[in-house]
JSON list of C-alpha atoms in Angstrom, two decimals:
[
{"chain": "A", "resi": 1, "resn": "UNK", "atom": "CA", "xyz": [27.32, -6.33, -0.69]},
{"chain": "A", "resi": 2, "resn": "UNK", "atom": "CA", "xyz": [26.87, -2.61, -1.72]},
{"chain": "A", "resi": 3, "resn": "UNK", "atom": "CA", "xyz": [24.25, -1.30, -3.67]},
{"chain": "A", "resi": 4, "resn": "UNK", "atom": "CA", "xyz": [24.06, -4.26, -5.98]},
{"chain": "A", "resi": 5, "resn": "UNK", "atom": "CA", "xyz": [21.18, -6.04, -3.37]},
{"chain": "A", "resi": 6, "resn": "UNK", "atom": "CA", "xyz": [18.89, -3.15, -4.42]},
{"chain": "A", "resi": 7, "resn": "UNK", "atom": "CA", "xyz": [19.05, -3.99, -8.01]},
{"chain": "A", "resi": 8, "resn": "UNK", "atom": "CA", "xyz": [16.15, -6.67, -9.06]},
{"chain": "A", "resi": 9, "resn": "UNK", "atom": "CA", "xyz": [16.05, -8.81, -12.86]},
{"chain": "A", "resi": 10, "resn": "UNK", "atom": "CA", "xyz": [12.06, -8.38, -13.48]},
{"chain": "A", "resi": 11, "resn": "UNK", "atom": "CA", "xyz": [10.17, -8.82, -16.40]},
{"chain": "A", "resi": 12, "resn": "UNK", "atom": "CA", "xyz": [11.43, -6.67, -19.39]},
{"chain": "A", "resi": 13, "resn": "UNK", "atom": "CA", "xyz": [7.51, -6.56, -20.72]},
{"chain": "A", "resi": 14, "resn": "UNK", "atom": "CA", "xyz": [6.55, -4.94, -17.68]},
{"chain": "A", "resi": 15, "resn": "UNK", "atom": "CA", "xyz": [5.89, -0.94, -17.64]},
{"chain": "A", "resi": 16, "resn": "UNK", "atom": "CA", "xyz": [8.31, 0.80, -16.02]},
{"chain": "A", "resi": 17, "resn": "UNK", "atom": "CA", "xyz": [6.15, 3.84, -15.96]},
{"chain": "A", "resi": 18, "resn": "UNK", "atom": "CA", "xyz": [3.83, 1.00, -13.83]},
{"chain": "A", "resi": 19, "resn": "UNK", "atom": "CA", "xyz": [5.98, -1.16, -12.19]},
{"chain": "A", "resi": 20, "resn": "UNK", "atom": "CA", "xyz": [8.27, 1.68, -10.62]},
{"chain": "A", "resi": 21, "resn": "UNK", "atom": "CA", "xyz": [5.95, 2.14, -7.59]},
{"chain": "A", "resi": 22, "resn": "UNK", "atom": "CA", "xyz": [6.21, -1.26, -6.33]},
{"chain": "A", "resi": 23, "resn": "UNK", "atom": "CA", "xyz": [9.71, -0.71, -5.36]},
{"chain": "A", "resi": 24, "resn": "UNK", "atom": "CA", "xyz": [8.60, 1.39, -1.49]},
{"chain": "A", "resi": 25, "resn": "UNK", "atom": "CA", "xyz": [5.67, 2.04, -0.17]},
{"chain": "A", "resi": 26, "resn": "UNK", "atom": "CA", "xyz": [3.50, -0.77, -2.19]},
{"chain": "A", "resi": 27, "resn": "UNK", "atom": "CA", "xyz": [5.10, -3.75, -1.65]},
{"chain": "A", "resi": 28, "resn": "UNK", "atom": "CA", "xyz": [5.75, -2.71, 2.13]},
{"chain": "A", "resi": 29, "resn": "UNK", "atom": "CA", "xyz": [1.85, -2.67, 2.54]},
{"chain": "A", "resi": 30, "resn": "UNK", "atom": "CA", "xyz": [1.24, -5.64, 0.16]},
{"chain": "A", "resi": 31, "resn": "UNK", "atom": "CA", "xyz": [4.15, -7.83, 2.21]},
{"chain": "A", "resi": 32, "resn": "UNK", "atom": "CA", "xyz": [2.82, -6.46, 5.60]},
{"chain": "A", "resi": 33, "resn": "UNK", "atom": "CA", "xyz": [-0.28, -8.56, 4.80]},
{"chain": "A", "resi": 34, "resn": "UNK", "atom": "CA", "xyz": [0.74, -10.93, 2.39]},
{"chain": "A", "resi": 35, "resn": "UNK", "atom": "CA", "xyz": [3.70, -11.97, 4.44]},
{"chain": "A", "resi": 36, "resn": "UNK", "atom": "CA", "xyz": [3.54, -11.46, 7.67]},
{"chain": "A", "resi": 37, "resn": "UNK", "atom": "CA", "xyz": [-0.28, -10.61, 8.47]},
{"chain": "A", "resi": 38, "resn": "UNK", "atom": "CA", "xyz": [-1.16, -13.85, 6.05]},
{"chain": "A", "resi": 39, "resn": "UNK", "atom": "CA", "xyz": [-5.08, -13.93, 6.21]},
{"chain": "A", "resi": 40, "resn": "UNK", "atom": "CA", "xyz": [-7.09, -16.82, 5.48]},
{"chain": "A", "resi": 41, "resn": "UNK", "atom": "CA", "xyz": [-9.71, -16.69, 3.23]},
{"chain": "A", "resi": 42, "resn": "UNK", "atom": "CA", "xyz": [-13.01, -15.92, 5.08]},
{"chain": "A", "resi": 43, "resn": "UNK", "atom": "CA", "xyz": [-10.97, -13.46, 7.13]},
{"chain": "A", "resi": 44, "resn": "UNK", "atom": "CA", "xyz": [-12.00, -10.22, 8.50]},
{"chain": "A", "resi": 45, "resn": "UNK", "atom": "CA", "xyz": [-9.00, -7.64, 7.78]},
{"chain": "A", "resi": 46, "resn": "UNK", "atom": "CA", "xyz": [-8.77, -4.33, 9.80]},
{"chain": "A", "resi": 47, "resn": "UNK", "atom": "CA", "xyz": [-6.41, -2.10, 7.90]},
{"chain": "A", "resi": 48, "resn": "UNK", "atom": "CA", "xyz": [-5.70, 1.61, 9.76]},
{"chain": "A", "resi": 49, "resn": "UNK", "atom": "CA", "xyz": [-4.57, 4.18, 7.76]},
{"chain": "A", "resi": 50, "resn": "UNK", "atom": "CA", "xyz": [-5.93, 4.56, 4.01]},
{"chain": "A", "resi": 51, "resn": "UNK", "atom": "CA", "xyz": [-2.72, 6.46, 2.32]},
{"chain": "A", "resi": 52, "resn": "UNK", "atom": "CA", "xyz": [-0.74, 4.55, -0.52]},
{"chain": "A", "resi": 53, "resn": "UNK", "atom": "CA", "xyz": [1.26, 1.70, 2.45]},
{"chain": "A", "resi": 54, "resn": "UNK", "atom": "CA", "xyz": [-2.56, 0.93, 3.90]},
{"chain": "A", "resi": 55, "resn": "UNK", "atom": "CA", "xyz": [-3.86, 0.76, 0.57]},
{"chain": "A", "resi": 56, "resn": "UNK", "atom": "CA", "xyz": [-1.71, -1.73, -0.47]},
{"chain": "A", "resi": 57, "resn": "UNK", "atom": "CA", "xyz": [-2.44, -3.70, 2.75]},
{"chain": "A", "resi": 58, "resn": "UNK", "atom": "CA", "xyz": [-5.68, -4.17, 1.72]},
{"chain": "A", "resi": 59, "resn": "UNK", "atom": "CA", "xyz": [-4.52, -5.49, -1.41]},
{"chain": "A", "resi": 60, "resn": "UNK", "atom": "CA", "xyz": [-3.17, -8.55, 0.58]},
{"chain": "A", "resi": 61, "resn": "UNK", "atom": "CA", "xyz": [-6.65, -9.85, 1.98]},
{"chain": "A", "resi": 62, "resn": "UNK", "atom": "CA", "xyz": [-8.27, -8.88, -1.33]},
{"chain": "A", "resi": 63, "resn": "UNK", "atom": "CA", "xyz": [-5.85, -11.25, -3.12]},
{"chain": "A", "resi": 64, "resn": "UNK", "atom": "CA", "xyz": [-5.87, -13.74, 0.00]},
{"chain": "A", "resi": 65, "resn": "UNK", "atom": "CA", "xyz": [-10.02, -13.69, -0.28]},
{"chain": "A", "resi": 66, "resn": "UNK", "atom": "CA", "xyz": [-10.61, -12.22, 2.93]},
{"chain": "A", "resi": 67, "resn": "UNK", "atom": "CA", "xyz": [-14.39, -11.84, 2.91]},
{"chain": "A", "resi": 68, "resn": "UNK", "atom": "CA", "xyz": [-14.49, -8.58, 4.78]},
{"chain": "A", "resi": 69, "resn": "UNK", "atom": "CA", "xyz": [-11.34, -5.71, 4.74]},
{"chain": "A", "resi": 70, "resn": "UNK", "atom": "CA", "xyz": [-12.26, -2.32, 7.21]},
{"chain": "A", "resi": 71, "resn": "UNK", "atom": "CA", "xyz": [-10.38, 0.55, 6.19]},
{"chain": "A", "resi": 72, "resn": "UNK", "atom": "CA", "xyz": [-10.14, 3.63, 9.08]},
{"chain": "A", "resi": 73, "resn": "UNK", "atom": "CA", "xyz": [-8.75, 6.40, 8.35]},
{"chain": "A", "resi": 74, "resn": "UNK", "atom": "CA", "xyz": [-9.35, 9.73, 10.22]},
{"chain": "A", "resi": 75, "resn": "UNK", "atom": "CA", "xyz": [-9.29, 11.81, 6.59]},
{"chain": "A", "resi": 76, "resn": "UNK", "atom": "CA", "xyz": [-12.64, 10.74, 4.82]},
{"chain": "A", "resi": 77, "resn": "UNK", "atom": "CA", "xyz": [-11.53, 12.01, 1.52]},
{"chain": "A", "resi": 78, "resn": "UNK", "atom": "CA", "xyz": [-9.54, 8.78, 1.24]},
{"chain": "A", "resi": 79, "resn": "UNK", "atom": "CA", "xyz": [-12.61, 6.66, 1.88]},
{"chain": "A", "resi": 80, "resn": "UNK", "atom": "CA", "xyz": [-12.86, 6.93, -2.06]},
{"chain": "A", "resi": 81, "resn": "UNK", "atom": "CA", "xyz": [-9.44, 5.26, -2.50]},
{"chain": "A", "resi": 82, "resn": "UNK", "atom": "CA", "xyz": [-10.43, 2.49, 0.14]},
{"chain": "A", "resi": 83, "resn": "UNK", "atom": "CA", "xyz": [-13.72, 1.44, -1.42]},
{"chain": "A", "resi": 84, "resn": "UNK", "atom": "CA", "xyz": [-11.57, 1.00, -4.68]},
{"chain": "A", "resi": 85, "resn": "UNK", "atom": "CA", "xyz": [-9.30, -1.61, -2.61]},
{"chain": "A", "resi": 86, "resn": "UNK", "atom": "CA", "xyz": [-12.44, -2.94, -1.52]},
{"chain": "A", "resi": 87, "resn": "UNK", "atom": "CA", "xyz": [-12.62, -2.11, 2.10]},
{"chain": "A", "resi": 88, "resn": "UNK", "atom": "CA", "xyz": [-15.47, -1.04, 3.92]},
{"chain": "A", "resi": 89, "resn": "UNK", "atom": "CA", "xyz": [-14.69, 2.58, 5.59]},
{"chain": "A", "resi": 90, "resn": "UNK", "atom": "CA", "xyz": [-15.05, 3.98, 8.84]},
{"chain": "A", "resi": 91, "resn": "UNK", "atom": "CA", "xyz": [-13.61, 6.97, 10.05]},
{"chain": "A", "resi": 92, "resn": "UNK", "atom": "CA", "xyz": [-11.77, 6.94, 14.01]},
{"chain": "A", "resi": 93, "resn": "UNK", "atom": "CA", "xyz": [-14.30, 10.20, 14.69]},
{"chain": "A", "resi": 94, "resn": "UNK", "atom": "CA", "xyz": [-17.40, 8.56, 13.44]},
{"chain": "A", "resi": 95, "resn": "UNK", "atom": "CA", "xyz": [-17.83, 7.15, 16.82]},
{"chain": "A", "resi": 96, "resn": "UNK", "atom": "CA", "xyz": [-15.33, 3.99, 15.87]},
{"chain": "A", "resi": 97, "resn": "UNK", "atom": "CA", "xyz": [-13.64, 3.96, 19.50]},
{"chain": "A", "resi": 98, "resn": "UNK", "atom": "CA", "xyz": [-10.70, 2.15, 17.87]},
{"chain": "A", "resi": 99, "resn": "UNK", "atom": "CA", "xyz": [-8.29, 4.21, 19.29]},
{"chain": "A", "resi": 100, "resn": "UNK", "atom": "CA", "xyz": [-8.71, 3.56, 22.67]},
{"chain": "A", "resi": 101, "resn": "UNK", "atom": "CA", "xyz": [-9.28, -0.73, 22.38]},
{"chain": "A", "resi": 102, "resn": "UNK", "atom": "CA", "xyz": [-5.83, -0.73, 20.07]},
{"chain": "A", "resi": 103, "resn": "UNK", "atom": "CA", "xyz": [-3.81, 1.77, 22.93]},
{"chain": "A", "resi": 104, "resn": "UNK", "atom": "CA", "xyz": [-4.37, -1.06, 25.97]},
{"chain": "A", "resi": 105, "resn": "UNK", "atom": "CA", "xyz": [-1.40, -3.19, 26.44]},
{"chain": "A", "resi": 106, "resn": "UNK", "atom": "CA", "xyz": [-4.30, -5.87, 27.81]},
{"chain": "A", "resi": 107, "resn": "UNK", "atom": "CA", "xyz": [-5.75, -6.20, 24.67]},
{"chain": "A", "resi": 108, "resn": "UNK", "atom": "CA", "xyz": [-2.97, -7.64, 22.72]},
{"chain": "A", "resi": 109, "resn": "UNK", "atom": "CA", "xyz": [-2.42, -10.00, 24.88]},
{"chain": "A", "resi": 110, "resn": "UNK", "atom": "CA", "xyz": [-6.07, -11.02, 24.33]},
{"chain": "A", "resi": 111, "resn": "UNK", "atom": "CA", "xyz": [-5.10, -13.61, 21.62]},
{"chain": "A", "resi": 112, "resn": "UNK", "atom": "CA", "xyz": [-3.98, -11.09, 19.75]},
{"chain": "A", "resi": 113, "resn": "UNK", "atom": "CA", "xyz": [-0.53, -10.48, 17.67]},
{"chain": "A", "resi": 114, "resn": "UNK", "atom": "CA", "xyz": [1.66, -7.38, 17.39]},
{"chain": "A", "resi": 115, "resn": "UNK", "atom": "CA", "xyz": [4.06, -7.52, 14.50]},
{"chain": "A", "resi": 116, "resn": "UNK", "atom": "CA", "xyz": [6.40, -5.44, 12.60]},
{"chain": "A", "resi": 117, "resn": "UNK", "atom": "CA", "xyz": [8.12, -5.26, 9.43]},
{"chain": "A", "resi": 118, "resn": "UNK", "atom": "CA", "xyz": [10.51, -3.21, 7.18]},
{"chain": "A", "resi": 119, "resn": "UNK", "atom": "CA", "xyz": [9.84, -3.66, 3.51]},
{"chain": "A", "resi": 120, "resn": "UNK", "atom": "CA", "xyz": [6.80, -6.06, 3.69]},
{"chain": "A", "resi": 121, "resn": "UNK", "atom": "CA", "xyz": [9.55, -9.09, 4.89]},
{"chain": "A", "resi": 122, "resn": "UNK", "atom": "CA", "xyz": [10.69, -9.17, 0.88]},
{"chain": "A", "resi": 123, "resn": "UNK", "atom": "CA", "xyz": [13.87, -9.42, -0.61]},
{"chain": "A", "resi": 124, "resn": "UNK", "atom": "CA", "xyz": [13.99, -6.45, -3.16]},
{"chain": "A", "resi": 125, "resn": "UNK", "atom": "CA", "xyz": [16.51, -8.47, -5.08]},
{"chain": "A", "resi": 126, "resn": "UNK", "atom": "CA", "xyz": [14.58, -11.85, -5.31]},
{"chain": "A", "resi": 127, "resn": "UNK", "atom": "CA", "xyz": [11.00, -11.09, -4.11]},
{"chain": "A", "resi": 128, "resn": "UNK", "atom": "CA", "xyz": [10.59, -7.59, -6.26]},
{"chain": "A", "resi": 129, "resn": "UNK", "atom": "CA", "xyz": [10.00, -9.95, -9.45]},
{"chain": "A", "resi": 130, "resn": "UNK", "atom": "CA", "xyz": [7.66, -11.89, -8.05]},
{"chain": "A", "resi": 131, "resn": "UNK", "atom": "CA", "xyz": [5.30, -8.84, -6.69]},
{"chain": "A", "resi": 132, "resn": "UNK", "atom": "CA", "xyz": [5.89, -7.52, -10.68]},
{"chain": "A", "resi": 133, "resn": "UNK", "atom": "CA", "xyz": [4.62, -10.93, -11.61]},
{"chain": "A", "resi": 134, "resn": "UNK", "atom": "CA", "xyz": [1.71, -10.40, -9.49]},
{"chain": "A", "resi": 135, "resn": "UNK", "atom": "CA", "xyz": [0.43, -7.14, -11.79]},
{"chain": "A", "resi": 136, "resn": "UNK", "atom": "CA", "xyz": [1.91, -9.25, -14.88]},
{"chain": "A", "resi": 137, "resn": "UNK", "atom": "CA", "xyz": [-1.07, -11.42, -14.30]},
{"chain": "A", "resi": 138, "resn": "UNK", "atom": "CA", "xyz": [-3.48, -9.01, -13.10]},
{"chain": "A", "resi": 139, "resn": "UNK", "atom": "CA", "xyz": [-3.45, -10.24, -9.69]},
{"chain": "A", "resi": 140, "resn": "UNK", "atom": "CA", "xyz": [-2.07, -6.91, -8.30]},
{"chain": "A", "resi": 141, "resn": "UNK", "atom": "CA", "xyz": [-4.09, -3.56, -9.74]},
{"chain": "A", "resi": 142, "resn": "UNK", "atom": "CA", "xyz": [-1.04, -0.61, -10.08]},
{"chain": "A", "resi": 143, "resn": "UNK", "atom": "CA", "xyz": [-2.48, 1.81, -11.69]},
{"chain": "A", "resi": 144, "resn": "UNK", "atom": "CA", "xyz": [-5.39, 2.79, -8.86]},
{"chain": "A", "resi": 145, "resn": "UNK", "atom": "CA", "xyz": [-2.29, 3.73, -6.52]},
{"chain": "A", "resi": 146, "resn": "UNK", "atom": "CA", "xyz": [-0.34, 6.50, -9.22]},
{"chain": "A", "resi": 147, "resn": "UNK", "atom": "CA", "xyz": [-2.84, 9.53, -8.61]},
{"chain": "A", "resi": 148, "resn": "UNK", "atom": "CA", "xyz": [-0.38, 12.17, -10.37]},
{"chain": "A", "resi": 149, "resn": "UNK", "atom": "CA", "xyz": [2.44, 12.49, -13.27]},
{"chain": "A", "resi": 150, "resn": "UNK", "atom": "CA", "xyz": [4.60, 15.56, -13.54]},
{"chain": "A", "resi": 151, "resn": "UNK", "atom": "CA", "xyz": [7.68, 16.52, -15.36]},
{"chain": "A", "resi": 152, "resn": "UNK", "atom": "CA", "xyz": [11.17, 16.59, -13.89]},
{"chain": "A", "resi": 153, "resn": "UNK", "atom": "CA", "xyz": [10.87, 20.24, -14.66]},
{"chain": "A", "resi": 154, "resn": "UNK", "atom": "CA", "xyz": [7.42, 20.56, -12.17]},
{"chain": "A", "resi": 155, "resn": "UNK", "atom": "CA", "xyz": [9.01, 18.64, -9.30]},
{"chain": "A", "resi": 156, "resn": "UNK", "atom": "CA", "xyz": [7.66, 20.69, -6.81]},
{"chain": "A", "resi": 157, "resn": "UNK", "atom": "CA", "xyz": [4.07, 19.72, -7.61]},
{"chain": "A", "resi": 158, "resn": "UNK", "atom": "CA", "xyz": [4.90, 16.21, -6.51]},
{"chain": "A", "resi": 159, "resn": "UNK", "atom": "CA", "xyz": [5.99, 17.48, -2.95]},
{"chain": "A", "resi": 160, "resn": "UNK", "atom": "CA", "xyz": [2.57, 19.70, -3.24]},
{"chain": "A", "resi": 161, "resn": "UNK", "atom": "CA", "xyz": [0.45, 16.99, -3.18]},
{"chain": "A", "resi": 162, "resn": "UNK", "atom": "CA", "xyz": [2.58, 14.98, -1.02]},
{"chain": "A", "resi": 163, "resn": "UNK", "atom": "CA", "xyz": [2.59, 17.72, 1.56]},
{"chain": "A", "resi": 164, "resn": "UNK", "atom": "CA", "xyz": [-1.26, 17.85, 1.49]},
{"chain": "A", "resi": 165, "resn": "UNK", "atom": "CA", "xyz": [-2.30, 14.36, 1.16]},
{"chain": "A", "resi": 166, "resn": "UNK", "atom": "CA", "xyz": [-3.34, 15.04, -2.30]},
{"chain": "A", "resi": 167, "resn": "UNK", "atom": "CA", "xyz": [-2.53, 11.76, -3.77]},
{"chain": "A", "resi": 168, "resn": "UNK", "atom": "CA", "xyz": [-1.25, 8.44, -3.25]},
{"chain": "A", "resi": 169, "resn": "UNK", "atom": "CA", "xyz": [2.07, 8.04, -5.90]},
{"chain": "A", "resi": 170, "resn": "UNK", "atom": "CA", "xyz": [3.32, 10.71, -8.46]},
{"chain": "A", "resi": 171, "resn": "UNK", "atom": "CA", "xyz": [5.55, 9.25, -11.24]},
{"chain": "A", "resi": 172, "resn": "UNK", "atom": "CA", "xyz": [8.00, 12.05, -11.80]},
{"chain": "A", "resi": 173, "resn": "UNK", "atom": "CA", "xyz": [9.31, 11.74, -15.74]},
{"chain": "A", "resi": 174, "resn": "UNK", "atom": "CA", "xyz": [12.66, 12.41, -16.89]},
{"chain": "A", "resi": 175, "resn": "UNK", "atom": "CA", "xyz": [11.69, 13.44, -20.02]},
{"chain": "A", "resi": 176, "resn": "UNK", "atom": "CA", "xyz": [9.45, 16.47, -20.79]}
]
């Protein structure tokens, strides 16, 4: 098939400068909950990890109406970012023992479900319009997620704050 199933037909009002981000790390996250994950309303949502991928994870209960989401992260600077996605924030060293219950083989057998995915289970090619859609009719916020914008020409900046966990997406422009 080539490099044709990476190409996706999505709305031609939608901002590029936007909708660009949703093509990685935010629909992973987003699909990891929305499609495999699939909480019911009422749920309680754990979601570890509170870069840009665990963000958008807790976009999927928030949308689903899961009535509690619990973002842990070890970094508390991006407790910020997590109470934006509506979670409520722990930290693993704030005496949240997470690590340990989540390492025992024993306790995912407990009715409890492993799973995995690779791109959030979508279809860039049919399932990328539909996540565009979703911020089309402001059921998917975008803009909390791009943190920095540089020039082509200041490149390096963007693998700055990538390097130190500075920010969540930098939109690198073409133009100057």
């Amino acid at each position: 098939m080539g490099n044709q199933g990476c190409l996706a037909k999505i709305n031609r009002l939608a901002p590029l400068n936007k909708v660009c981000i949703l093509s990685c790390g935010i629909s992973t996250g987003l699909g990891a909950t929305l499609n495999v994950a699939k909480p019911k309303k009422g749920s309680s949502v754990a979601v570890f990890g509170l870069g840009a991928v665990g963000l958008a994870a807790a976009e999927g209960p928030r949308i689903s109406g899961a009535s509690r989401i619990i973002g842990i992260d070890r970094n508390p600077k991006r407790f910020e970012d997590g109470m934006g996605c509506g979670c409520a924030c722990w930290s693993s060293e704030q005496g949240c023992s997470l690590h340990d219950y989540m390492t025992k083989p024993i306790n995912v057998l407990n009715v409890r479900t492993l799973k995995g995915t690779f791109f959030g289970n979508y279809k860039p090619s049919t399932d990328l319009p539909s996540v565009v859609g979703m911020y089309m009719n402001k059921e998917l916020e975008v803009e909390k997620f791009i943190t920095h914008r540089v020039p082509f020409s200041e490149i390096n900046k963007a693998f700055d704050y990538m390097v130190k966990g500075e920010g969540l997406r930098c939109i690198i422009s073409m133009e100057e």
